[in-house]
Short mmCIF file of C-alpha atoms and ligand atoms in Angstrom, two decimals:
data_model
loop_
_atom_site.label_atom_id
_atom_site.label_comp_id
_atom_site.label_asym_id
_atom_site.label_seq_id
_atom_site.Cartn_x
_atom_site.Cartn_y
_atom_site.Cartn_z
CA MET M 1 103.19 24.67 102.13
CA LYS M 2 99.50 25.06 101.54
CA LYS M 3 97.08 23.13 103.73
CA ILE M 4 94.10 21.43 102.09
CA LEU M 5 91.20 19.77 103.89
CA VAL M 6 89.64 16.93 101.89
CA ILE M 7 86.05 16.35 103.05
CA TYR M 8 84.38 13.06 102.18
CA THR M 9 80.58 13.01 101.96
CA GLY M 10 80.12 9.76 100.04
CA GLY M 11 79.41 8.73 96.46
CA THR M 12 81.21 6.44 94.03
CA ILE M 13 84.56 8.21 94.37
CA GLY M 14 85.14 6.98 97.87
CA MET M 15 84.23 3.37 97.16
CA VAL M 16 86.59 0.44 96.76
CA LYS M 17 85.78 -3.19 96.22
CA ASP M 18 85.85 -5.40 99.29
CA SER M 19 88.35 -8.13 98.38
CA VAL M 20 86.22 -10.79 100.09
CA THR M 21 82.64 -9.90 99.23
CA GLY M 22 83.27 -7.94 96.00
CA SER M 23 80.74 -5.28 96.99
CA LEU M 24 81.50 -1.53 97.00
CA MET M 25 82.35 -0.06 100.36
CA PRO M 26 83.85 3.26 101.48
CA PHE M 27 87.63 3.37 101.67
CA ASP M 28 89.50 4.64 104.73
CA LEU M 29 89.91 8.32 103.92
CA GLU M 30 92.93 8.63 106.12
CA GLN M 31 94.65 6.22 103.79
CA ILE M 32 93.90 8.47 100.79
CA SER M 33 97.57 8.82 99.87
CA GLU M 34 97.94 5.05 99.91
CA VAL M 35 94.96 4.61 97.58
CA VAL M 36 96.17 7.49 95.36
CA PRO M 37 100.00 7.43 95.73
CA PRO M 38 100.69 10.46 93.50
CA LEU M 39 99.10 12.60 96.21
CA LYS M 40 102.30 12.08 98.23
CA LYS M 41 104.18 14.01 95.56
CA LEU M 42 101.95 17.07 95.70
CA ASP M 43 103.47 20.12 97.24
CA CYS M 44 100.84 20.55 99.97
CA ASN M 45 99.66 19.19 103.30
CA ILE M 46 96.49 17.12 103.05
CA SER M 47 94.18 16.55 105.99
CA THR M 48 90.92 14.66 105.86
CA PHE M 49 87.46 14.88 107.34
CA LYS M 50 84.86 12.15 106.90
CA PHE M 51 81.20 12.52 107.85
CA GLU M 52 79.98 9.94 110.30
CA HIS M 53 77.25 8.85 107.91
CA ILE M 54 78.50 8.96 104.38
CA ILE M 55 75.80 8.85 101.75
CA ASP M 56 75.04 8.11 98.18
CA SER M 57 74.36 11.63 97.00
CA SER M 58 70.86 10.63 95.90
CA ASN M 59 70.08 10.84 99.61
CA MET M 60 71.40 14.37 99.87
CA LYS M 61 69.25 16.72 102.08
CA PRO M 62 69.44 20.44 102.95
CA GLU M 63 70.45 19.49 106.56
CA PHE M 64 73.56 17.87 105.12
CA TRP M 65 74.43 21.10 103.31
CA SER M 66 74.20 22.97 106.60
CA GLN M 67 76.51 20.42 108.23
CA LEU M 68 78.94 20.70 105.38
CA VAL M 69 78.99 24.50 105.66
CA GLY M 70 79.52 24.01 109.38
CA VAL M 71 82.63 21.86 108.78
CA ILE M 72 84.05 24.41 106.35
CA GLU M 73 83.30 27.30 108.72
CA LYS M 74 84.96 25.51 111.63
CA ASN M 75 88.12 24.76 109.64
CA TYR M 76 88.10 27.92 107.50
CA ASN M 77 91.02 29.73 109.12
CA ASP M 78 93.19 26.62 109.39
CA TYR M 79 93.20 25.68 105.68
CA ASP M 80 94.05 27.31 102.35
CA GLY M 81 91.52 25.36 100.39
CA PHE M 82 88.87 22.62 100.59
CA VAL M 83 88.15 19.63 98.36
CA VAL M 84 84.74 17.99 98.81
CA LEU M 85 84.41 14.40 97.61
CA HIS M 86 80.75 13.95 96.61
CA GLY M 87 78.54 11.68 94.57
CA THR M 88 77.94 12.97 91.11
CA ASP M 89 74.16 12.63 91.09
CA THR M 90 73.44 15.74 93.21
CA MET M 91 76.87 17.37 93.07
CA SER M 92 75.59 20.39 91.18
CA TYR M 93 72.87 21.00 93.77
CA THR M 94 75.30 20.79 96.69
CA ALA M 95 77.88 22.87 94.87
CA SER M 96 75.27 25.55 94.05
CA ALA M 97 74.01 25.56 97.63
CA LEU M 98 77.50 26.03 99.06
CA SER M 99 78.11 28.95 96.69
CA PHE M 100 75.18 30.83 98.22
CA MET M 101 75.59 29.66 101.81
CA ILE M 102 79.15 30.98 102.05
CA GLU M 103 79.43 34.72 101.52
CA ASN M 104 82.77 36.50 100.96
CA LEU M 105 84.54 33.25 100.25
CA SER M 106 88.27 33.94 99.77
CA LYS M 107 89.56 30.39 99.26
CA PRO M 108 88.80 27.60 96.80
CA ILE M 109 86.18 25.01 97.67
CA ILE M 110 86.33 22.31 94.95
CA LEU M 111 83.80 19.53 94.62
CA THR M 112 84.77 16.43 92.78
CA GLY M 113 83.68 12.80 92.38
CA SER M 114 83.92 10.09 89.83
CA GLN M 115 81.93 7.84 87.54
CA LEU M 116 83.96 4.77 88.52
CA PRO M 117 85.09 3.72 92.00
CA LEU M 118 88.57 4.75 93.01
CA ASP M 119 90.08 1.27 92.74
CA ALA M 120 88.57 0.46 89.36
CA ILE M 121 91.23 -0.01 86.68
CA ARG M 122 90.04 2.84 84.50
CA THR M 123 88.77 5.03 87.30
CA ASP M 124 88.36 8.72 86.63
CA GLY M 125 88.44 9.32 90.41
CA ARG M 126 92.21 9.25 90.68
CA GLU M 127 92.74 12.09 88.13
CA ASN M 128 89.85 14.03 89.58
CA ILE M 129 91.12 13.92 93.12
CA ILE M 130 94.74 14.67 92.20
CA SER M 131 93.86 17.66 90.02
CA ALA M 132 91.23 19.03 92.35
CA ILE M 133 93.76 19.04 95.22
CA GLU M 134 96.50 20.44 93.00
CA ILE M 135 94.21 23.26 91.89
CA ALA M 136 92.99 23.98 95.46
CA ALA M 137 96.67 24.27 96.51
CA ASN M 138 97.88 26.16 93.48
CA ASN M 139 100.13 29.23 93.85
CA GLU M 140 99.36 30.71 90.40
CA VAL M 141 95.86 32.15 90.71
CA GLU M 142 93.49 33.02 93.50
CA LEU M 143 90.24 31.07 93.35
CA PRO M 144 87.75 32.62 95.76
CA GLU M 145 84.92 30.40 94.46
CA VAL M 146 83.02 27.20 94.93
CA CYS M 147 83.95 25.05 91.90
CA VAL M 148 83.29 21.66 90.42
CA PHE M 149 86.25 19.77 88.99
CA PHE M 150 85.51 16.95 86.63
CA ASP M 151 87.09 15.33 83.59
CA ASN M 152 89.93 17.82 83.32
CA LYS M 153 87.82 20.91 83.63
CA LEU M 154 87.23 23.31 86.51
CA PHE M 155 83.80 24.93 86.45
CA ARG M 156 82.04 27.58 88.51
CA ALA M 157 79.87 25.45 90.81
CA ASN M 158 76.59 27.21 90.37
CA ARG M 159 76.82 27.00 86.57
CA THR M 160 77.03 23.21 86.39
CA THR M 161 74.58 20.47 85.60
CA LYS M 162 75.16 16.69 85.46
CA ILE M 163 74.46 15.71 81.87
CA ASN M 164 75.95 12.23 81.46
CA ALA M 165 75.44 9.07 83.41
CA GLU M 166 77.80 6.99 81.27
CA TYR M 167 80.84 8.93 80.11
CA PHE M 168 83.50 10.74 82.12
CA GLU M 169 82.43 14.10 80.76
CA ALA M 170 79.60 14.17 83.28
CA PHE M 171 79.28 17.89 83.96
CA TYR M 172 78.35 20.75 81.68
CA SER M 173 78.37 24.53 82.12
CA GLY M 174 76.39 25.83 79.15
CA ASN M 175 76.36 29.49 80.09
CA TYR M 176 79.82 30.06 81.53
CA PRO M 177 83.19 28.87 80.28
CA SER M 178 85.42 26.61 82.36
CA LEU M 179 87.71 28.39 84.78
CA ALA M 180 90.65 26.08 84.14
CA LYS M 181 91.62 23.16 81.92
CA VAL M 182 93.97 20.35 82.81
CA GLY M 183 96.23 18.89 80.15
CA ILE M 184 100.03 18.66 80.27
CA ASN M 185 99.75 21.95 82.19
CA ILE M 186 96.92 23.44 84.18
CA THR M 187 95.70 26.46 82.25
CA TYR M 188 93.83 28.94 84.45
CA LYS M 189 91.54 31.59 83.00
CA SER M 190 91.91 34.03 85.85
CA HIS M 191 89.87 36.76 84.08
CA LEU M 192 86.81 34.51 84.43
CA VAL M 193 87.26 33.92 88.18
CA LEU M 194 85.24 35.95 90.74
CA ALA M 195 87.03 38.87 92.35
CA MET M 196 88.50 38.53 95.83
CA PRO M 197 85.84 39.69 98.33
CA GLN M 198 86.32 42.68 100.56
CA GLY M 199 84.43 41.52 103.66
CA ARG M 200 84.88 38.61 106.03
CA MET M 201 83.59 35.14 105.27
CA LYS M 202 80.12 34.56 106.53
CA ALA M 203 78.48 31.12 106.66
CA TYR M 204 74.69 30.80 106.49
CA LYS M 205 73.12 27.59 107.71
CA ASN M 206 69.43 28.33 107.35
CA LEU M 207 67.62 27.08 104.30
CA CYS M 208 63.95 27.08 103.39
CA ASP M 209 62.70 24.02 101.53
CA ASP M 210 59.16 25.24 100.72
CA VAL M 211 60.04 25.40 97.05
CA VAL M 212 58.78 23.28 94.13
CA ILE M 213 60.08 22.80 90.62
CA VAL M 214 57.44 22.60 87.89
CA LYS M 215 58.56 21.48 84.45
CA ILE M 216 56.29 22.75 81.70
CA HIS M 217 55.31 20.12 79.14
CA PRO M 218 52.66 19.74 76.48
CA ALA M 219 50.43 17.48 78.58
CA LEU M 220 50.38 19.72 81.69
CA LYS M 221 46.96 19.52 83.40
CA LEU M 222 45.12 22.00 85.64
CA GLN M 223 44.27 19.59 88.42
CA TYR M 224 47.82 18.30 88.93
CA LEU M 225 49.39 21.74 88.78
CA GLU M 226 46.69 23.14 91.08
CA ALA M 227 47.28 20.42 93.64
CA MET M 228 50.98 21.32 93.67
CA LEU M 229 50.62 25.10 93.77
CA ASP M 230 47.81 25.10 96.32
CA THR M 231 49.88 23.24 98.91
CA GLU M 232 49.91 24.92 102.30
CA GLY M 233 53.21 26.60 103.17
CA LEU M 234 54.54 26.83 99.61
CA GLN M 235 56.78 29.88 99.22
CA ALA M 236 58.25 29.64 95.75
CA VAL M 237 57.85 27.90 92.43
CA ILE M 238 60.60 27.34 89.89
CA LEU M 239 58.88 27.25 86.52
CA GLU M 240 61.05 25.35 84.05
CA THR M 241 59.84 26.83 80.80
CA TYR M 242 60.60 26.22 77.14
CA GLY M 243 63.39 27.99 75.23
CA SER M 244 63.80 31.60 76.16
CA GLY M 245 61.22 31.41 78.96
CA ASN M 246 58.05 30.49 77.16
CA ALA M 247 54.95 28.81 78.61
CA PRO M 248 51.44 28.12 77.39
CA THR M 249 49.19 31.16 77.03
CA GLU M 250 45.99 29.25 77.87
CA LYS M 251 43.76 31.13 80.27
CA TRP M 252 43.61 28.40 82.99
CA PHE M 253 47.38 28.30 83.18
CA ILE M 254 47.90 32.06 83.34
CA ASP M 255 45.07 32.43 85.86
CA LEU M 256 46.57 29.75 88.09
CA ILE M 257 50.04 31.33 88.03
CA LYS M 258 48.51 34.75 88.68
CA HIS M 259 46.49 33.40 91.61
CA THR M 260 49.68 31.82 93.00
CA ILE M 261 51.63 35.08 92.74
CA ASN M 262 48.72 37.01 94.31
CA LYS M 263 49.01 34.71 97.37
CA GLY M 264 52.59 36.03 97.78
CA ILE M 265 54.31 32.96 96.31
CA ILE M 266 57.38 33.71 94.18
CA VAL M 267 57.35 32.28 90.63
CA TYR M 268 60.82 32.12 89.10
CA ASN M 269 61.26 31.48 85.40
CA VAL M 270 64.18 29.25 84.33
CA THR M 271 64.71 27.61 80.96
CA GLN M 272 64.65 23.85 80.34
CA CYS M 273 67.47 24.40 77.84
CA LYS M 274 70.99 23.52 78.92
CA ALA M 275 72.33 26.78 77.45
CA GLY M 276 70.92 30.22 76.74
CA SER M 277 68.79 32.57 78.75
CA VAL M 278 65.20 33.43 79.65
CA VAL M 279 64.32 36.66 77.87
CA MET M 280 60.88 37.64 79.19
CA GLY M 281 58.85 39.47 76.62
CA HIS M 282 60.84 38.11 73.67
CA TYR M 283 57.76 36.16 72.63
CA GLN M 284 54.12 36.74 73.54
CA THR M 285 54.31 33.42 75.44
CA SER M 286 56.60 34.93 78.01
CA GLN M 287 55.23 38.50 77.90
CA GLN M 288 52.13 37.33 79.76
CA LEU M 289 54.26 35.73 82.48
CA MET M 290 56.14 38.96 82.89
CA ASP M 291 52.89 40.97 83.08
CA ILE M 292 51.56 38.86 85.95
CA GLY M 293 54.78 39.15 87.99
CA VAL M 294 56.81 36.05 87.16
CA LEU M 295 60.49 36.78 87.78
CA SER M 296 63.20 36.08 85.23
CA GLY M 297 65.96 33.69 86.26
CA TYR M 298 67.96 34.80 83.17
CA ASP M 299 70.49 32.05 82.39
CA ILE M 300 70.48 30.42 85.84
CA THR M 301 70.51 26.61 86.08
CA THR M 302 67.62 24.83 87.82
CA GLU M 303 70.08 23.60 90.46
CA ALA M 304 71.30 27.11 91.23
CA ALA M 305 67.76 28.50 91.14
CA LEU M 306 66.70 25.99 93.78
CA ALA M 307 69.72 26.72 95.94
CA LYS M 308 69.33 30.49 95.58
CA LEU M 309 65.64 30.42 96.54
CA MET M 310 66.25 28.12 99.50
CA PHE M 311 69.09 30.40 100.68
CA LEU M 312 67.20 33.70 100.24
CA LEU M 313 63.91 32.42 101.74
CA GLY M 314 65.84 30.90 104.60
CA ASN M 315 67.71 34.05 105.52
CA TYR M 316 65.68 37.07 104.47
CA GLU M 317 62.24 38.17 105.65
CA ASP M 318 61.51 40.96 103.22
CA LYS M 319 59.83 39.50 100.10
CA ALA M 320 60.56 42.62 98.02
CA LEU M 321 64.26 42.27 98.79
CA ILE M 322 64.17 38.55 97.99
CA ARG M 323 62.53 39.31 94.62
CA GLU M 324 65.22 41.92 93.92
CA LEU M 325 68.09 39.59 94.88
CA LEU M 326 66.63 36.78 92.74
CA THR M 327 67.16 38.90 89.67
CA THR M 328 70.60 40.12 90.84
CA ASN M 329 73.82 38.30 90.20
CA LEU M 330 75.03 37.31 93.69
CA ARG M 331 77.75 34.65 93.17
CA GLY M 332 78.32 34.63 89.45
CA GLU M 333 75.26 32.42 88.89
CA ILE M 334 73.62 34.61 86.27
CA THR M 335 74.86 36.71 83.36
CA LYS M 336 73.36 40.20 83.44
N1 LIG F 1 74.82 7.49 93.03
C1 LIG F 1 76.14 8.00 93.17
C2 LIG F 1 76.09 9.23 93.95
O1 LIG F 1 75.69 10.27 93.49
C3 LIG F 1 76.77 8.17 91.83
C4 LIG F 1 78.14 8.78 91.81
O2 LIG F 1 78.74 9.03 92.82
O3 LIG F 1 78.57 9.04 90.74
O4 LIG F 1 76.42 9.24 95.14
#
């Protein structure tokens, strides 16, 4: 029987209503099979781990990611798969971070959560937990990936974005198809899953948080942008551009970005669009960015771009190598 470790970090999924006060409070994770009885019927052994301080994922921090990686590393050889229960708000950030922080992953790590608390009548949490565990314990396909399972779909973690605060279809992967769909049966698309790695699993716990995200918009002003980019210690800027990587061609803007790059700061171009890719040089408005040394993020999500930069800057010294790796597909996060 496969052994699955369910790790609870917080978020709506682990909340139940206190029968006396009516307020939402975390349920006792060890009682998970009592709260979700069908879990008892699954053909696997489920163990649980709960963080001492569980959080609403809006309070997620890089230190928490390092702790989470530590828990997985410590238990790696004892389990066949991991399911991480997490708030939906920052799930794509955490999922992306895990994908980079764990190299040569050979087992599934599946993040899931819910839009409604687990004891709500129409909760989506029950289905999400059951299917996530069933997939993590499956004997049909190997899943050496960090994934997000939500609303009947299994996605590659670093391709996801939260797109809906109301409906159950909360996550979207605009540039990569789902890896599995759950209906009457679970249909796996094994040809889309990452290949089994050759080397041993390696966990990285260092992250660099000297990164900012700048969203381009029509009212962008020199003084605000300058204040951000001139901040002491800044190492990288994620430039969320229009469409296929376009930004204003005004001199002040180009000069400021050029000045930033000349100081050794990395500028990484990702699109604001939820699908499609940065194609530097496609329009004159991105050609200039390319000419001054802005790097293309291709079809990477903003969440994965942030995680990738934090991981690379936290673990590599050589800036030329970091620049090269940023434009290389490391964990299935970009299509090249
Ligand atoms: N604010 C909650 C969280 O992200 C929302 C959720 O879990 O869906 O932790």
